[in-house]
mmCIF file of C-alpha atoms and ligand atoms in Angstrom:
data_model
loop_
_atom_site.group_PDB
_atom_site.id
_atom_site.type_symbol
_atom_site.label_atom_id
_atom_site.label_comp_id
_atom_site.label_asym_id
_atom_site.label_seq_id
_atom_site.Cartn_x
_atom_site.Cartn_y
_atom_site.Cartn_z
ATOM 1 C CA UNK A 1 -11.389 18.661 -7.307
ATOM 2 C CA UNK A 2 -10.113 14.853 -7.282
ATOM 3 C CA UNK A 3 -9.265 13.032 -4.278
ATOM 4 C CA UNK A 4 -6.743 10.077 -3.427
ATOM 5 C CA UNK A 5 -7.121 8.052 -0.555
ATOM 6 C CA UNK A 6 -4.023 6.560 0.951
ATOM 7 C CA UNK A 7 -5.095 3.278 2.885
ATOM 8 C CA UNK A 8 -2.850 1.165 4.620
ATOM 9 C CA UNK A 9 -2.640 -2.490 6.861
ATOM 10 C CA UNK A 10 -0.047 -2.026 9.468
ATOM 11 C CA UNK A 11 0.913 -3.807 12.277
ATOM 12 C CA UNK A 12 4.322 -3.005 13.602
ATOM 13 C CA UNK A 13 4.236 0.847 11.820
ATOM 14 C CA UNK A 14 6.908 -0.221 9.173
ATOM 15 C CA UNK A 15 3.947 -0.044 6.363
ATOM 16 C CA UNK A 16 2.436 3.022 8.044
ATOM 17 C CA UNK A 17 5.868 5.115 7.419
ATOM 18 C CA UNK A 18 5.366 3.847 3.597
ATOM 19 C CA UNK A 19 2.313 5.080 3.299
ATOM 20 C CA UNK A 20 2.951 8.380 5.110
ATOM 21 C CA UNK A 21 6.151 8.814 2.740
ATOM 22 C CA UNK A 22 3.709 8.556 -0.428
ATOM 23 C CA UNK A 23 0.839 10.676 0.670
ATOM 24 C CA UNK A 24 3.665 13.504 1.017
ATOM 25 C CA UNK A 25 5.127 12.866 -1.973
ATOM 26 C CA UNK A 26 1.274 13.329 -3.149
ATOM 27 C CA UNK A 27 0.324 16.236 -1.247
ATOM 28 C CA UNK A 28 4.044 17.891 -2.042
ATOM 29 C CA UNK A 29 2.723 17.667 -6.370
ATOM 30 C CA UNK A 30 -0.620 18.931 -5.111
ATOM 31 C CA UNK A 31 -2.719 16.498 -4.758
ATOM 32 C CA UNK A 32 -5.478 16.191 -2.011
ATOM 33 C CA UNK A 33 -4.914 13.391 0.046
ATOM 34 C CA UNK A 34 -6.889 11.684 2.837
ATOM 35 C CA UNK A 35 -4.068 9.279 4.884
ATOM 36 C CA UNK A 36 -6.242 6.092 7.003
ATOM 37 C CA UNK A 37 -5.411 2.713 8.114
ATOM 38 C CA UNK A 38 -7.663 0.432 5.801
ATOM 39 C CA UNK A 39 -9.966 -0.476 8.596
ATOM 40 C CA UNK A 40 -10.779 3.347 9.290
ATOM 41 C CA UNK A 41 -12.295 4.191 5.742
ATOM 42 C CA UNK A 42 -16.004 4.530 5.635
ATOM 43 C CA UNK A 43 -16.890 4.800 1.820
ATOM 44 C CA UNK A 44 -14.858 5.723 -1.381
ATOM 45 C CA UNK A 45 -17.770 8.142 -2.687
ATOM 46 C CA UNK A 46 -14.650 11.620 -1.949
ATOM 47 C CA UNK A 47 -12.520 9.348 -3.981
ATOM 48 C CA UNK A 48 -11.313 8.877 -7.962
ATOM 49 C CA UNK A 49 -7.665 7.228 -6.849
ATOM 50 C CA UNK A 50 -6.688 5.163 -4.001
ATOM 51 C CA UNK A 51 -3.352 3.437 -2.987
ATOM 52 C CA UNK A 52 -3.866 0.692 -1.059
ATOM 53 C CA UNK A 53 -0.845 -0.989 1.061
ATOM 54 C CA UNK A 54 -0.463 -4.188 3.335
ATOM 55 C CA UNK A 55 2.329 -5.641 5.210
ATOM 56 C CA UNK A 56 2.678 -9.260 4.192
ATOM 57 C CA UNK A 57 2.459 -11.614 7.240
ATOM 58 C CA UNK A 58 2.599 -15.548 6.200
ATOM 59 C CA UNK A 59 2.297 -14.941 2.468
ATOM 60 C CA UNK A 60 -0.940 -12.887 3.094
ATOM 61 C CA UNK A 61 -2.280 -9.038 3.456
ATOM 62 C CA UNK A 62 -3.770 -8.077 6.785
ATOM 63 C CA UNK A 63 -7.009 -8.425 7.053
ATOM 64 C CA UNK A 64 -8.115 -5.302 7.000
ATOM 65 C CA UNK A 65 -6.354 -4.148 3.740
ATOM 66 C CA UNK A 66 -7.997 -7.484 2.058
ATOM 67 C CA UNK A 67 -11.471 -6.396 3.550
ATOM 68 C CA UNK A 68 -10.976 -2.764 1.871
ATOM 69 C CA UNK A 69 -9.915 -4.083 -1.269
ATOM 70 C CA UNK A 70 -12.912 -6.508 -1.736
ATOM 71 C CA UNK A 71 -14.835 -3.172 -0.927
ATOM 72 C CA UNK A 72 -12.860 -1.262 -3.143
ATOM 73 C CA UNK A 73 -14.115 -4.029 -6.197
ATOM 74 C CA UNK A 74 -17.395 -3.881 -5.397
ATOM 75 C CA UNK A 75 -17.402 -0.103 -5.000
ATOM 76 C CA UNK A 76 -15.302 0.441 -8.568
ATOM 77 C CA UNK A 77 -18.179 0.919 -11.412
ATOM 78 C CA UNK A 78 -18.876 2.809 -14.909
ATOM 79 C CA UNK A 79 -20.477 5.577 -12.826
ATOM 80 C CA UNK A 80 -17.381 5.678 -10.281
ATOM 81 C CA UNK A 81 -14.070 4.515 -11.846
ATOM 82 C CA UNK A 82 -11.491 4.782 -8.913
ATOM 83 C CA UNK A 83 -8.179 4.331 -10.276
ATOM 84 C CA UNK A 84 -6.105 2.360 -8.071
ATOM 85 C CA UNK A 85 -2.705 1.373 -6.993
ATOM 86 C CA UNK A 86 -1.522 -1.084 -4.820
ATOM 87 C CA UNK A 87 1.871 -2.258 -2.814
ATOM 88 C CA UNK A 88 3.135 -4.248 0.099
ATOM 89 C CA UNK A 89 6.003 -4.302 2.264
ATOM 90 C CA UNK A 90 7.562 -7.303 3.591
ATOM 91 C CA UNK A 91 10.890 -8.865 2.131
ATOM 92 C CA UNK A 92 13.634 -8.419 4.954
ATOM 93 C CA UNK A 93 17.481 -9.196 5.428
ATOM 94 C CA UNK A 94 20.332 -7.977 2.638
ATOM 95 C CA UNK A 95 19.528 -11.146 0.229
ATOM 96 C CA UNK A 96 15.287 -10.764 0.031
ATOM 97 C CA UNK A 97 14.982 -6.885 0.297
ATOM 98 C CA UNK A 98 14.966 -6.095 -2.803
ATOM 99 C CA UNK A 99 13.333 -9.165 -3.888
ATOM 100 C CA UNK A 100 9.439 -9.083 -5.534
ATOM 101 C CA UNK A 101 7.060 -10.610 -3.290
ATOM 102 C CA UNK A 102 4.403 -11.960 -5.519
ATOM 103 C CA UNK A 103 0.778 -11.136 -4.952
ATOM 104 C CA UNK A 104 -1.471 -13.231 -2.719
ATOM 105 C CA UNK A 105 -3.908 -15.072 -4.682
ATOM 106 C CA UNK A 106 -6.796 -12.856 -3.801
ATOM 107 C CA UNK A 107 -4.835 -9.581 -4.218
ATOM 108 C CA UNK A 108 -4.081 -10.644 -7.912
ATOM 109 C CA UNK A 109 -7.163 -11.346 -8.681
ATOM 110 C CA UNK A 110 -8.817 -8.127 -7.168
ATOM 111 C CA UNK A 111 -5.894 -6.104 -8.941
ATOM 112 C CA UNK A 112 -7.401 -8.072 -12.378
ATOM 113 C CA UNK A 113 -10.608 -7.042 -11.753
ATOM 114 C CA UNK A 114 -9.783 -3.413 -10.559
ATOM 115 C CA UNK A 115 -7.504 -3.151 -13.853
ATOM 116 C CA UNK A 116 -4.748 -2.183 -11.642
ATOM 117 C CA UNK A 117 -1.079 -3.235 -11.913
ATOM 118 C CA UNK A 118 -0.358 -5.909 -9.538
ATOM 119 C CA UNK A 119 0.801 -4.541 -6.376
ATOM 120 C CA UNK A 120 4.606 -3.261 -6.126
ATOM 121 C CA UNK A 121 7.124 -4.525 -3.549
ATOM 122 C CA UNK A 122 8.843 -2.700 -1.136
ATOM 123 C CA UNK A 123 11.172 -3.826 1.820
ATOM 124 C CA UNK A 124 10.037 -4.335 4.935
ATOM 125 C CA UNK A 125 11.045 -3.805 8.657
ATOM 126 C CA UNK A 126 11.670 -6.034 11.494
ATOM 127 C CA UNK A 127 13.292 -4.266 14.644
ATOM 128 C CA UNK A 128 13.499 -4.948 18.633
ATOM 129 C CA UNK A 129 12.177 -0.955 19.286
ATOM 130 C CA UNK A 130 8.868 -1.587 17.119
ATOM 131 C CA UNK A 131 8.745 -5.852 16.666
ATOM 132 C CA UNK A 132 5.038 -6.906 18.292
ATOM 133 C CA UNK A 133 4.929 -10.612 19.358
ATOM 134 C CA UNK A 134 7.063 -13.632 20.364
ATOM 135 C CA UNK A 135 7.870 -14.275 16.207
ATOM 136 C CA UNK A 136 8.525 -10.842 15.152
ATOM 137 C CA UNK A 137 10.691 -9.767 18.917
ATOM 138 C CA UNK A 138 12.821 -13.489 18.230
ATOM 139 C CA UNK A 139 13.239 -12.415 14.254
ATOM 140 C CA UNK A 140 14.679 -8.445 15.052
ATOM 141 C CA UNK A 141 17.593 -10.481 16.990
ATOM 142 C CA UNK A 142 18.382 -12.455 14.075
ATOM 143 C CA UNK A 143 19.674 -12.330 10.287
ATOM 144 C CA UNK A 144 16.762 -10.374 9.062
ATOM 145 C CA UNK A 145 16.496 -7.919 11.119
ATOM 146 C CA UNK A 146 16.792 -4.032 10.067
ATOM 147 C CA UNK A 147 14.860 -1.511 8.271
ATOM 148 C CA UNK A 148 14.851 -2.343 4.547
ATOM 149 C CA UNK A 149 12.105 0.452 3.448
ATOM 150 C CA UNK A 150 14.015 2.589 0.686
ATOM 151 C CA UNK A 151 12.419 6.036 1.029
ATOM 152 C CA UNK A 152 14.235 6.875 -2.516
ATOM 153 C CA UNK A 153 12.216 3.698 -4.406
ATOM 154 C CA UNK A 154 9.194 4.809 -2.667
ATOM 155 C CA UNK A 155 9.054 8.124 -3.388
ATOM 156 C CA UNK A 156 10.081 7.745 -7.380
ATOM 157 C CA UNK A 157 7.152 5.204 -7.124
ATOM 158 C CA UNK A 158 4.611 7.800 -5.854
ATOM 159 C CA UNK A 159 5.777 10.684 -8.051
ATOM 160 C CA UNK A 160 5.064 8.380 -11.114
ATOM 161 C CA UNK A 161 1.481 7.883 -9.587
ATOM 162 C CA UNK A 162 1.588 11.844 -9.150
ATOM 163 C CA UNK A 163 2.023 12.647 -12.383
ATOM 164 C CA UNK A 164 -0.473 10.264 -13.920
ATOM 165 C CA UNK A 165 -2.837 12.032 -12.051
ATOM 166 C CA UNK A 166 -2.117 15.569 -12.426
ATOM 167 C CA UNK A 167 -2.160 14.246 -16.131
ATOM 168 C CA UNK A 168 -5.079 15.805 -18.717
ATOM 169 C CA UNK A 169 -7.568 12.993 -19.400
ATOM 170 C CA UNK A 170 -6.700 11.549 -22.621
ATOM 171 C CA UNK A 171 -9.533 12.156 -24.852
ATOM 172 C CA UNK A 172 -11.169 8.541 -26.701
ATOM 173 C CA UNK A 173 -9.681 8.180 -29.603
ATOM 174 C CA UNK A 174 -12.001 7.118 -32.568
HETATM 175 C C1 FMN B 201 5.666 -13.352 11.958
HETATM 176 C C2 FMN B 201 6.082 -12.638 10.723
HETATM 177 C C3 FMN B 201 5.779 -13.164 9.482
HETATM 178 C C4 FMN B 201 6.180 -12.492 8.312
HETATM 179 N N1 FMN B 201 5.878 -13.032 7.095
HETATM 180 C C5 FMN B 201 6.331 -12.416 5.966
HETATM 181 C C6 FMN B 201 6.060 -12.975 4.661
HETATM 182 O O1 FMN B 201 5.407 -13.997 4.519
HETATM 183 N N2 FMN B 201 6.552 -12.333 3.585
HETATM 184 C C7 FMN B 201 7.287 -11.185 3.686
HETATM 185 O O2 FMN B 201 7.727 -10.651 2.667
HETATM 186 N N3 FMN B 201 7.518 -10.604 4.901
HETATM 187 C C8 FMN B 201 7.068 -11.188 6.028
HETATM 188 N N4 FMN B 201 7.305 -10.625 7.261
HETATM 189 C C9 FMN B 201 8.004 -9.334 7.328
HETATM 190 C C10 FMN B 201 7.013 -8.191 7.542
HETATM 191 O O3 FMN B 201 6.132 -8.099 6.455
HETATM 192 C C11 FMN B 201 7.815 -6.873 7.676
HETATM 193 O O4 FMN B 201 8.435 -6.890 8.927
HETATM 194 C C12 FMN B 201 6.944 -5.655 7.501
HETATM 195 O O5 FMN B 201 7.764 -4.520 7.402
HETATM 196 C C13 FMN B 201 5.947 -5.492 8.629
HETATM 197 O O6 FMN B 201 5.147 -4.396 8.359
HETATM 198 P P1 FMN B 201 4.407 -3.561 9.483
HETATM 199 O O7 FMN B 201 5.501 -2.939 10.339
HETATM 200 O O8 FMN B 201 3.650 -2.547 8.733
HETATM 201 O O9 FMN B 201 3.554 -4.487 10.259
HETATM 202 C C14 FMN B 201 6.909 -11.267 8.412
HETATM 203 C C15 FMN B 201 7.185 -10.739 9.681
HETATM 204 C C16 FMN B 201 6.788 -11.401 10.821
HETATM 205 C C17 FMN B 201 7.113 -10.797 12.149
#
């Protein structure tokens, strides 16, 4: 039986709920799903499929998310193709949310040499109950603060992956 690993970066729990939200989506088509933050995965050997999310902080994925993706290249070979899929949360306030953040430089070119898509976008969080620091506390008092995660958009997004994996190999063609 196939495995997915859901593997997130998190700092302030916004990405966390994201990635919760698509290992139930997952788990509710039957899939087997392992949930970690990114710096609490130990191999990808019980793994053919992992999403991989990061909150964006300053343009860039946390660190551990980037350290488990370079893993996840050098792990990814003939003998174990892991297909993968990758997002990240950030954009915040009504006129970015539902903007695309592009990829960091080295998360587009891990996604080209994983064969993945690039990674999708999702809206982010910034609030005075969960902000962390003197940047994030100052930014949940001011115009982009809120909770701009759309459960619907995140959901649809992990039923597509669902369904490409509950999908019969498609056999070479010749
Ligand atoms: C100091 C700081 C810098 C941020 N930089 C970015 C950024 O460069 N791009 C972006 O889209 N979002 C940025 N954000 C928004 C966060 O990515 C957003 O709040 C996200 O939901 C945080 O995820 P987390 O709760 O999982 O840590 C920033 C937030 C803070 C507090």
């Amino acid at each position: 039986m196939s495995k997915t690993l859901v593997a997130y970066a998190s700092k302030m729990g916004g990405t966390e709920g994201i990635a919760q939200a698509v290992a139930e989506e997952l788990r509710g088509a039957g899939l087997e799903v392992d949930l970690r933050p990114a710096d609490d995965v130990s191999g990808f050997d019980a793994y053919d499929s992992v999403i991989l999310g990061s909150a964006v902080y300053a343009g860039r994925w946390r660190r551990p998310a980037r350290r488990l993706l370079k893993r996840l290249v050098a792990a990814n070979s003939i003998e174990h193709p892991i297909r993968v899929w990758l997002f990240h949360s950030g954009p915040t306030g009504p006129e970015h949310a539902d903007g695309v953040v592009p990829a960091p430089g080295d998360v587009a070119a891990a996604a080209i040499a994983l064969g993945c898509a690039q990674p999708a976008t999702f809206g982010g969080r910034i609030e005075t109950a969960t902000a962390k620091g003197f940047l994030a506390k100052s930014m949940a008092k001011g115009d982009l603060a809120g909770d701009f995660r759309d459960f619907d958009r995140i959901r649809t997004w992990a039923d597509g992956i669902a369904a490409e994996l509950s999908a019969p190999a498609t056999p070479p063609s010749h």
